[in-house]
Tab-separated table of C-alpha atoms in Angstrom:
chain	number	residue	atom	x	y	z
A	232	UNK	CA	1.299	92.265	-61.748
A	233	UNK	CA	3.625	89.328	-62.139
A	234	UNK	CA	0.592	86.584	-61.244
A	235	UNK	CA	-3.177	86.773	-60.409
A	236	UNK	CA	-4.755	84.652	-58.338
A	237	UNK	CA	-8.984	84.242	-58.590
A	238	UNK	CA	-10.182	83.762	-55.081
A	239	UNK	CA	-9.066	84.602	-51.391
A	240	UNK	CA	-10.045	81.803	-49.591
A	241	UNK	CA	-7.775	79.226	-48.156
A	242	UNK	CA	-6.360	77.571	-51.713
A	243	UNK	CA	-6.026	80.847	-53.312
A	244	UNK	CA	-4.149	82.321	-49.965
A	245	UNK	CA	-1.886	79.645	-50.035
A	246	UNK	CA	-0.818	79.889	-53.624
A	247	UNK	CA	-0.521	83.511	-53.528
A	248	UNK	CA	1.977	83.212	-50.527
A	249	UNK	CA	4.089	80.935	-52.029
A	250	UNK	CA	4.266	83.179	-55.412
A	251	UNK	CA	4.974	86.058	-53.531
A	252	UNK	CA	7.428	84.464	-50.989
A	253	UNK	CA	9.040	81.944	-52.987
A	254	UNK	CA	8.703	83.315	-56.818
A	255	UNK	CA	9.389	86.446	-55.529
A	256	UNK	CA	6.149	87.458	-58.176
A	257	UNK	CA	4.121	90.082	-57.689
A	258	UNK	CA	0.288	88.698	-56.798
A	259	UNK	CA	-3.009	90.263	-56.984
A	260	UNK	CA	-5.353	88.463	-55.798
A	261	UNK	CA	-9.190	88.981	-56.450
A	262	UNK	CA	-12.370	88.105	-54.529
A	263	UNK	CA	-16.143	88.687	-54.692
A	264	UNK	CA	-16.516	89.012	-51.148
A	265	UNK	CA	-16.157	92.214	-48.917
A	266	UNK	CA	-13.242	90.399	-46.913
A	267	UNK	CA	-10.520	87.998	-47.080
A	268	UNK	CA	-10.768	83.537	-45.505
A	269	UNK	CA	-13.411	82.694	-47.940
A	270	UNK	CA	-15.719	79.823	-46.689
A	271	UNK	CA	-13.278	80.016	-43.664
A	272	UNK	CA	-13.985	83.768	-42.736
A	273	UNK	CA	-15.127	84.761	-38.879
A	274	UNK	CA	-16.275	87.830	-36.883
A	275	UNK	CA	-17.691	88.940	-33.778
A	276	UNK	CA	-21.004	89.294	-33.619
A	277	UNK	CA	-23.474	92.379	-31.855
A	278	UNK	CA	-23.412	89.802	-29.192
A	279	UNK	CA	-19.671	89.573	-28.523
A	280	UNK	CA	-19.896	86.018	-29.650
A	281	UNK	CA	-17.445	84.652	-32.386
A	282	UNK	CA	-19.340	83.094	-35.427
A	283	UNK	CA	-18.270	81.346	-38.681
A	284	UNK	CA	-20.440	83.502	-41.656
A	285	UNK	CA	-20.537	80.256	-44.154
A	286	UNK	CA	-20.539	77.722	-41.558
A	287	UNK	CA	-18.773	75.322	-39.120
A	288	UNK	CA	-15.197	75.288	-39.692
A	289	UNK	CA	-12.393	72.971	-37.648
A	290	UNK	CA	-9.230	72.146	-39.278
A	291	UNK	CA	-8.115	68.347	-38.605
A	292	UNK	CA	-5.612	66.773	-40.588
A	293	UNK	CA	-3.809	63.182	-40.000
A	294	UNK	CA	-0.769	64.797	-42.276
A	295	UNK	CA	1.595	66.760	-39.745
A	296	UNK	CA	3.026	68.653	-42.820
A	297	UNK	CA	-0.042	70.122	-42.903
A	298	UNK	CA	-0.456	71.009	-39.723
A	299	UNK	CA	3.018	72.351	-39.687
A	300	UNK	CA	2.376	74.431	-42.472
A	301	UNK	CA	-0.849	76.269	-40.628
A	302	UNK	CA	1.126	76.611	-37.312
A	303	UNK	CA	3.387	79.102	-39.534
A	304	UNK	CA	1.091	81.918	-39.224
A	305	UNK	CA	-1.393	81.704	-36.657
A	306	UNK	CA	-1.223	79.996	-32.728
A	307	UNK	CA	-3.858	76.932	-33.148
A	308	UNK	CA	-5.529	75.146	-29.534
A	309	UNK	CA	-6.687	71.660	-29.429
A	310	UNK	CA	-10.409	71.666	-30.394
A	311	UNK	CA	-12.592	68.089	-31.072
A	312	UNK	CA	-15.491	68.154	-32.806
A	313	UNK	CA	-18.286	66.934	-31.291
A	314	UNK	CA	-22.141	66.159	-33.316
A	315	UNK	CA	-25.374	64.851	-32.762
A	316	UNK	CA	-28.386	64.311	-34.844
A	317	UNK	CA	-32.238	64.206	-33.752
A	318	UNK	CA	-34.068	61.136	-35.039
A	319	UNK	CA	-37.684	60.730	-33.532
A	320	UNK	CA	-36.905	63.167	-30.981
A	321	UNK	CA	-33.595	61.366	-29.489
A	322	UNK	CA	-30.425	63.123	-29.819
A	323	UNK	CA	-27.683	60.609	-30.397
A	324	UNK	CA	-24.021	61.316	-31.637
A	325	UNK	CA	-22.642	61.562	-34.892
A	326	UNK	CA	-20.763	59.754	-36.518
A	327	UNK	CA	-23.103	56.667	-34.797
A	328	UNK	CA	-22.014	54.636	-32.383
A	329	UNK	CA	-22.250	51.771	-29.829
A	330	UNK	CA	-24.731	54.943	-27.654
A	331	UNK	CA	-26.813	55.224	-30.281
A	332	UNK	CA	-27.680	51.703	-30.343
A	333	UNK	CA	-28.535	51.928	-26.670
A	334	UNK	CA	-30.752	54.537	-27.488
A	335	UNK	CA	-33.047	53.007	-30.027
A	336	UNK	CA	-33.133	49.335	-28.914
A	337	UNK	CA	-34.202	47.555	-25.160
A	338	UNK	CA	-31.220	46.644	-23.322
A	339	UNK	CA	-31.274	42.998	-24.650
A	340	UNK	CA	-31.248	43.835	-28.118
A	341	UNK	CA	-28.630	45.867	-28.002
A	342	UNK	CA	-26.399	43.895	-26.365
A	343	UNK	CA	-26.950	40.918	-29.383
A	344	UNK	CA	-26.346	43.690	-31.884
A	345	UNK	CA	-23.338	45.224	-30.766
A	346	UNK	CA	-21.912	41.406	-30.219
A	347	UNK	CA	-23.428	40.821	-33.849
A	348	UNK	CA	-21.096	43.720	-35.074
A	349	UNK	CA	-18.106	42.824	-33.271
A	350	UNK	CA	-18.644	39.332	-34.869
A	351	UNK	CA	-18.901	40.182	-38.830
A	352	UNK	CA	-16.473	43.152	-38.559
A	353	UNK	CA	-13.886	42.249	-36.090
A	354	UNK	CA	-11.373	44.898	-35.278
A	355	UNK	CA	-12.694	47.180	-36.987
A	356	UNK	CA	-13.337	50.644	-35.712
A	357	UNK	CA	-15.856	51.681	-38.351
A	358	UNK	CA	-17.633	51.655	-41.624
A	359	UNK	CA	-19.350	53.376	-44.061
A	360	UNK	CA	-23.344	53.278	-43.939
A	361	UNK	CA	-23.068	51.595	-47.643
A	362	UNK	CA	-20.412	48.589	-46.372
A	363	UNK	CA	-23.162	47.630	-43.135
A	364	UNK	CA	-26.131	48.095	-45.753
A	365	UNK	CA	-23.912	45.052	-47.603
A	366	UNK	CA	-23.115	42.838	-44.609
A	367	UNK	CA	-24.367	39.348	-44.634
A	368	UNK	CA	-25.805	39.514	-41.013
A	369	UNK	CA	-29.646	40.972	-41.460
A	370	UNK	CA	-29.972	42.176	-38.127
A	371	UNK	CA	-27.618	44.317	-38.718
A	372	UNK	CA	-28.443	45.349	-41.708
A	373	UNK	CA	-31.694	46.307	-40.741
A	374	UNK	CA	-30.195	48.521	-37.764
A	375	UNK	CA	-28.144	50.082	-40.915
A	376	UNK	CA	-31.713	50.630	-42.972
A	377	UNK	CA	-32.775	52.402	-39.833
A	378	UNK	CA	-30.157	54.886	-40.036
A	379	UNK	CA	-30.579	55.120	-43.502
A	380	UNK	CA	-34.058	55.361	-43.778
A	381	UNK	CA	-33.930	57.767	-40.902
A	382	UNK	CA	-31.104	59.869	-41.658
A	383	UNK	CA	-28.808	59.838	-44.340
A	384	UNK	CA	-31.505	59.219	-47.216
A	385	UNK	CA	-33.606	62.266	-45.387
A	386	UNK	CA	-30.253	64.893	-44.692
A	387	UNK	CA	-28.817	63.690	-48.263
A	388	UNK	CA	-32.292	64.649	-50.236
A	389	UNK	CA	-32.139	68.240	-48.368
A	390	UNK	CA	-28.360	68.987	-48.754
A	391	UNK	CA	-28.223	67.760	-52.106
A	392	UNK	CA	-31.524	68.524	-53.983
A	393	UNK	CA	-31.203	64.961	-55.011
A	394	UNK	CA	-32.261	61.664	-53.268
A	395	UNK	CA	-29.670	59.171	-52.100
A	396	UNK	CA	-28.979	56.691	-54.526
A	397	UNK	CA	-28.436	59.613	-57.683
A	398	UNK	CA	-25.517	61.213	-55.309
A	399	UNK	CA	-22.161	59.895	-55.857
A	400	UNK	CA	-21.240	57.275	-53.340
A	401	UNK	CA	-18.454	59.243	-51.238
A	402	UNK	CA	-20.754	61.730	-50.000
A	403	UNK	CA	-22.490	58.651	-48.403
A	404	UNK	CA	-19.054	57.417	-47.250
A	405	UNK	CA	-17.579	60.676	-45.512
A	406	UNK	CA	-19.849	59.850	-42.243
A	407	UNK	CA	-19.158	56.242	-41.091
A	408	UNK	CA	-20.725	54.158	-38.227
A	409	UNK	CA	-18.356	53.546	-35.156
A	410	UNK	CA	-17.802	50.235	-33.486
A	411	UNK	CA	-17.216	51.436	-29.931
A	412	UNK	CA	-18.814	53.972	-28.217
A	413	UNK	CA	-16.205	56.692	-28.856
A	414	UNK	CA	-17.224	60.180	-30.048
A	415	UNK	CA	-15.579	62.749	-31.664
A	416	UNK	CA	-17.111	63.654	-35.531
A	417	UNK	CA	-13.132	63.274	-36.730
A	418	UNK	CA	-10.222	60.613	-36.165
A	419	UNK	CA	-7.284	62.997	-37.536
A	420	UNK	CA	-4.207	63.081	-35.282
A	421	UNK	CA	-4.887	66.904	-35.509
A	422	UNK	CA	-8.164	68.653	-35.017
A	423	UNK	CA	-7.753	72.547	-33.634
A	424	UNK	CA	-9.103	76.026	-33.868
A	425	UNK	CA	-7.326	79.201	-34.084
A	426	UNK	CA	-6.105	80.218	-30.462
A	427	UNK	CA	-7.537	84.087	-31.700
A	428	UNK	CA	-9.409	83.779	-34.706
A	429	UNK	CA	-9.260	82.258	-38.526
A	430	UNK	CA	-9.716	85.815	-39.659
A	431	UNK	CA	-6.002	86.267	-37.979
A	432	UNK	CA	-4.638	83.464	-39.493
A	433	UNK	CA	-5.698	84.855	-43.137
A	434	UNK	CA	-4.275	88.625	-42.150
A	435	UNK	CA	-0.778	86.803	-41.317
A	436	UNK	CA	-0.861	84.022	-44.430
A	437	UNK	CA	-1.684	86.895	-47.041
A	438	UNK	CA	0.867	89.476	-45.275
A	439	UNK	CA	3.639	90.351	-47.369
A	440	UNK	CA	4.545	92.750	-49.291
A	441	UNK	CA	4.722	90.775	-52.901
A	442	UNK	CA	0.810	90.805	-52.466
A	443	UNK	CA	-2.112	93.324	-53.288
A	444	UNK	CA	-5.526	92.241	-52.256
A	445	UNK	CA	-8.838	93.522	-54.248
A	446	UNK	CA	-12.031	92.805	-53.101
A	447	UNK	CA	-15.534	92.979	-53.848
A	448	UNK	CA	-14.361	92.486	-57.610
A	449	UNK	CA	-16.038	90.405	-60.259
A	450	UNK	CA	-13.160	88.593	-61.557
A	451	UNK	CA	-15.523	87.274	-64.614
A	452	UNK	CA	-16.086	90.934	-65.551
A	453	UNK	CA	-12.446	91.235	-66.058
A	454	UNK	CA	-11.650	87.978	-67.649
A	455	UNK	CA	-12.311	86.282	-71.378
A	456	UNK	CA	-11.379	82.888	-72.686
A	457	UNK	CA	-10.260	82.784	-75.713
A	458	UNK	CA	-11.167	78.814	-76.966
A	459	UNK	CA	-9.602	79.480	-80.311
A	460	UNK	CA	-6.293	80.498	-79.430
A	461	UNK	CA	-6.544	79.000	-75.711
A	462	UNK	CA	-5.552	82.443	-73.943
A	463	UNK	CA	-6.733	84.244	-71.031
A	464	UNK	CA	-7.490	87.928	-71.744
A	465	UNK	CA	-7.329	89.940	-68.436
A	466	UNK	CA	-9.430	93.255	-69.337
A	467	UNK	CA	-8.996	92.759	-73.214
A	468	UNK	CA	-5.384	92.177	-72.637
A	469	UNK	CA	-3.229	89.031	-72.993
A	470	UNK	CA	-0.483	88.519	-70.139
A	471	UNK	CA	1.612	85.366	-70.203
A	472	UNK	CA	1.665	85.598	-66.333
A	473	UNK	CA	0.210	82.547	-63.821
A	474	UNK	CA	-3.568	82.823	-63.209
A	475	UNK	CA	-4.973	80.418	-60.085
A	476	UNK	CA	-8.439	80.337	-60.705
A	477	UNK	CA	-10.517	78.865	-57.651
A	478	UNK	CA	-14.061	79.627	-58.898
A	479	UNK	CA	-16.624	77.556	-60.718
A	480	UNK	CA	-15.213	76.351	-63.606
A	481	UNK	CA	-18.601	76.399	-65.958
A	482	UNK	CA	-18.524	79.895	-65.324
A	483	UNK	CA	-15.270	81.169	-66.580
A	484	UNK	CA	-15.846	79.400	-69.704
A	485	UNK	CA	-19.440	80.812	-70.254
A	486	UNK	CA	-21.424	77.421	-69.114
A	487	UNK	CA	-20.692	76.647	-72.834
A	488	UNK	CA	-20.867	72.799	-71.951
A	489	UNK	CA	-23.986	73.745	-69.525
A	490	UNK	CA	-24.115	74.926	-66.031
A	491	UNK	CA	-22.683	72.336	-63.180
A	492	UNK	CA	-24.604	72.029	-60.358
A	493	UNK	CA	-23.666	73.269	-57.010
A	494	UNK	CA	-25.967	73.986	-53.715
A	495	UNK	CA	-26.198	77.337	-51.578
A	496	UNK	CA	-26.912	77.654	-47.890
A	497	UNK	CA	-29.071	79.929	-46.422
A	498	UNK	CA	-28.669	80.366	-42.617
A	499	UNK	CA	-31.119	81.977	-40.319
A	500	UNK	CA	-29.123	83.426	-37.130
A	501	UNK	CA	-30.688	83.690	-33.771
A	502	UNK	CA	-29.590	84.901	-30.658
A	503	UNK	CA	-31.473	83.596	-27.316
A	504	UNK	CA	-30.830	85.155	-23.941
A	505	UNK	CA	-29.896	81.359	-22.974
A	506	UNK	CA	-26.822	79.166	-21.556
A	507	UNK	CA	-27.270	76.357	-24.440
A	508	UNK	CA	-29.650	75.893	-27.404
A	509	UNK	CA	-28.153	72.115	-27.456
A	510	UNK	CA	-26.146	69.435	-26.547
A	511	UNK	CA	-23.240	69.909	-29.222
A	512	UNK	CA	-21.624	71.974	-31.048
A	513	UNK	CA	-23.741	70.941	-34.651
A	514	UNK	CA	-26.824	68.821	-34.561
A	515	UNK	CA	-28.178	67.720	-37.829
A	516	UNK	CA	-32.245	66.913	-37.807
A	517	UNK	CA	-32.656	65.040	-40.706
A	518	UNK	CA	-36.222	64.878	-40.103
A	519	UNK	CA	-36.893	68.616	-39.830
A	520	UNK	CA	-38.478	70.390	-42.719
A	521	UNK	CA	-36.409	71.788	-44.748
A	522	UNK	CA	-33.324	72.834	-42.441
A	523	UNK	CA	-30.542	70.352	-42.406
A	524	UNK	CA	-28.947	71.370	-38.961
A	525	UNK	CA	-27.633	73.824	-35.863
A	526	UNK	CA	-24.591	75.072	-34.778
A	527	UNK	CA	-24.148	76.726	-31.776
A	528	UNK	CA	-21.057	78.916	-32.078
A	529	UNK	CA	-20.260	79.734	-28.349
A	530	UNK	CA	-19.162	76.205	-28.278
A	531	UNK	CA	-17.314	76.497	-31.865
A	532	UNK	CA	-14.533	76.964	-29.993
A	533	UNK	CA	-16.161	77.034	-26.464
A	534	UNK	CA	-16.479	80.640	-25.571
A	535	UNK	CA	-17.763	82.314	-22.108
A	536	UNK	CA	-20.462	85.097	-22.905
A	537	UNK	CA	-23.604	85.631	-22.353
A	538	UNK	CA	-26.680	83.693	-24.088
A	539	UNK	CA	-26.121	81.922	-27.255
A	540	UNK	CA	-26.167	82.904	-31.252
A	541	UNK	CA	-26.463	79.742	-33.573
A	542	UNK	CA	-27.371	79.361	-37.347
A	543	UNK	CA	-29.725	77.225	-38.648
A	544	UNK	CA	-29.042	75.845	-42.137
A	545	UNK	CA	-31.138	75.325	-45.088
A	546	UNK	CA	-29.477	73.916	-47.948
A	547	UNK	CA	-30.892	75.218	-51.395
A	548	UNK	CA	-30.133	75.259	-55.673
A	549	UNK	CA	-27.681	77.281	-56.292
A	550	UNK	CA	-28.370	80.255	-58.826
A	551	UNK	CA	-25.380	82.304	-60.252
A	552	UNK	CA	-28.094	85.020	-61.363
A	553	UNK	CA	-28.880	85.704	-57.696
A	554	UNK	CA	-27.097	86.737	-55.103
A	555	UNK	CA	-25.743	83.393	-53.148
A	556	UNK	CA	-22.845	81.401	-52.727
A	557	UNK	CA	-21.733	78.058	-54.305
A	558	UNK	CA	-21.421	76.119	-51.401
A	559	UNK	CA	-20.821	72.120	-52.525
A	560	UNK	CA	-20.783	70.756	-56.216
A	561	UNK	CA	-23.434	68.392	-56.809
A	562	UNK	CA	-21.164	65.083	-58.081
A	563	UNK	CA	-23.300	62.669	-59.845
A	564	UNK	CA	-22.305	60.593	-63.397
A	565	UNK	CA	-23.675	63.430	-65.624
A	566	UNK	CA	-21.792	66.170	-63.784
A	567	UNK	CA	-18.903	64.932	-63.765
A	568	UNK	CA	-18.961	64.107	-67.573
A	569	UNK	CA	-19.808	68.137	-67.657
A	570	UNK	CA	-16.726	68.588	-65.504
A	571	UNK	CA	-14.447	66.688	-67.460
A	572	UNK	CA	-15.092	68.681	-70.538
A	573	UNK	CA	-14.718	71.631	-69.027
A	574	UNK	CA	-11.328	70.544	-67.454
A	575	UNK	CA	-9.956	69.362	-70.939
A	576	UNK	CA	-10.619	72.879	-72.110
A	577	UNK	CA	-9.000	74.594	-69.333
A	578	UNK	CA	-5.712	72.142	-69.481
A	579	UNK	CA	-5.244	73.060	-73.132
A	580	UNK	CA	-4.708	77.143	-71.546
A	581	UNK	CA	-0.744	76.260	-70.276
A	582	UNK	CA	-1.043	79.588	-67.769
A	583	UNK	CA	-4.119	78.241	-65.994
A	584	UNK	CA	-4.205	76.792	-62.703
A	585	UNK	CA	-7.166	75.373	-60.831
A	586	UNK	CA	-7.993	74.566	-57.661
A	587	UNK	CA	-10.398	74.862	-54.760
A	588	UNK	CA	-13.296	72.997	-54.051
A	589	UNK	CA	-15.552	74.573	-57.066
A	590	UNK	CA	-12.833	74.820	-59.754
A	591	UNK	CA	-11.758	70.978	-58.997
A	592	UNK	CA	-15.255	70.149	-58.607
A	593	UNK	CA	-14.752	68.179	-55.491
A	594	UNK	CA	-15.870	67.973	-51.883
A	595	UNK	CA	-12.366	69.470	-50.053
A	596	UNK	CA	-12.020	69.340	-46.305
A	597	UNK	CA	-9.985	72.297	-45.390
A	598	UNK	CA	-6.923	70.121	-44.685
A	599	UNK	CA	-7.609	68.416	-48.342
A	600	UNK	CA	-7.671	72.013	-49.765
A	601	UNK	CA	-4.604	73.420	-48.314
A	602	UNK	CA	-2.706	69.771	-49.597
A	603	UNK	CA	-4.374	70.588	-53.478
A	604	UNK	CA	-2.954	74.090	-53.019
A	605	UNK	CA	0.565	72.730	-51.551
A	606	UNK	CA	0.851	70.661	-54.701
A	607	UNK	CA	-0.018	73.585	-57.535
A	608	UNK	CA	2.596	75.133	-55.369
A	609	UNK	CA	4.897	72.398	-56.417
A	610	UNK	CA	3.924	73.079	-60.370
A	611	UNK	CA	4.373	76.265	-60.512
A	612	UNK	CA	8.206	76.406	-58.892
């Protein structure tokens, strides 16, 4: 073993190829999990019907590079994203829009809002929820406090365990309000789904023969900080090799500056002997107890079987001490201060890498993820 690499989801994939097919290294790679793709991993159902396990996943990218560099190992197909969410029993789409105006104002009203938006934002195709909140007309503002009040205050308090104004701002920020009546949940020049499956795509990215794959292994069982000398011991053993840890960071070091917080998903999967459980792909009902939303995989990518499976989400605290994922890190002002701690210790240990969205602590898109990975790439040659 010339490197090890902590993790066999889309970062950790990445690094390891380049390791093996550009270092010419040796790579193990370890993982928790029964199979290989991480967050990314799919299968066929008892149904026939192609699900995510961890949910939704499109890649979409504005970077071509990126694009480029996923087109390497898998055939991808032109897929848009399309999402809705139910407020007081309407369906409108996400991100908002001119439509969903139209839907919760008379005909007249509408009209004088949409010209009131056109008016204080110009050419602009959209904003964030916290920029209209801010604008000096109040009519719109108030149409921005109904969207608020009604959905991203309620859907932020159930993903995040926390209510809206303790989460950091850019969670707020990632869904903006549109200025036409355009759909589409992404912008990105790029937005497509594996032509088979992202399973595929993993089995060709992590296939060479520089690479040895180990999974359901507890990499923490294996592995020991040593804070005094600022070593890595892999099974009481020192090795001056690369390790690319992707996992959560408080963990590998023992939550010695306390545990960051991170939120699990449990989803509840149905099948119903039906053509279509809804209108898109992924509705979110904010207003629901206790689940945050829906996706319907025979439309994630659009698939002709019979009936319909979809998940239904409920976002909960993560617990390392029972068995669940860590999903999303939790990024207010105190966690990050734990973060940053945690970080200085781990740049102090000159063989340890991190990335990923739970050792970087950060909310990755998969495209963001794959560029974080690209660029450890770039440290390690």
């Amino acid at each position: 073993m010339e490197a090890l690499v902590i993790g066999c989801g889309l970062t950790g994939s990445v690094i390891a190829r380049f390791l093996a097919e550009k270092l010419n290294k040796k790579v193990v790679i370890w993982d928790r999990r029964n199979h290989v793709g991480g967050n990314m991993y799919d299968y066929y159902d008892e149904q026939g019907i192609l699900v995510h396990k961890y949910g939704p996943h499109t890649f979409h990218t504005k970077k071509k590079y990126l694009y480029d560099y996923m087109c390497r190992f898998a055939e991808w197909k032109e897929y848009k994203l399309t999402c809705m969410a139910q407020i007081n029993g309407k369906f409108t789409p996400t991100p908002f829009n001119f439509q969903t105006i139209d839907d919760f104002y008379d005909k007249k009203e509408a009209a004088d809002l949409k010209k009131r938006i056109r008016n204080e934002f110009g050419n602009k195709a959209t904003a964030t929820v916290v920029e209209v909140l801010n604008c000096n007309d109040e009519k719109i503002k108030k149409y921005a406090q109904f969207l608020f009040d009604n959905d991203y205050s309620l859907y932020t308090a159930k993903q995040w365990g926390i209510s809206a104004n303790e989460v950091d701002p850019s969670i707020l920020k990632r869904v903006p309000l549109r200025f036409s009546y355009d759909i589409g949940y992404f912008d990105d020049e790029y937005q497509v789904m594996p032509a088979t499956t992202f399973t595929d795509f993993f089995k060709s990215l992590l296939n060479h023969k520089n690479i040895e794959i180990k999974l359901s292994i507890e990499a923490l069982e294996h592995l020991n900080v040593d804070l005094q000398n600022n070593k890595v011991f892999i099974d009481g053993e020192y090795k001056d090799i690369p390790i690319i840890y992707t996992g959560a960071l408080d963990e590998l070091f023992d939550n010695c500056y306390g545990k960051l917080p991170y939120r699990s998903l449990r989803f509840e999967w149905k099948y119903e002997d039906i053509d279509s459980k809804q209108d898109a792909p992924v509705v979110a009902y904010p207003q629901a107890e206790g689940f945050t939303r829906i996706t319907e995989y025979k439309k994630l990518p659009v698939q002709d079987v019979k009936g319909t499976t979809y998940a239904v989400e409920y976002p909960l605290s993560y617990n390392e001490n029972v068995k669940m994922e860590p999903y999303y890190p939790v990024l207010t002002e105190k966690s990050q201060r734990i973060y940053s701690k945690y970080l200085e210790k781990a740049s102090n240990i000159k063989n340890l890498f991190l990335a990923g969205r739970l050792a970087d602590f950060k909310y990755y898109n998969m495209d963001q993820a794959l560029e974080r990975a690209l660029n450890i790439c770039k440290e390690l040659n």
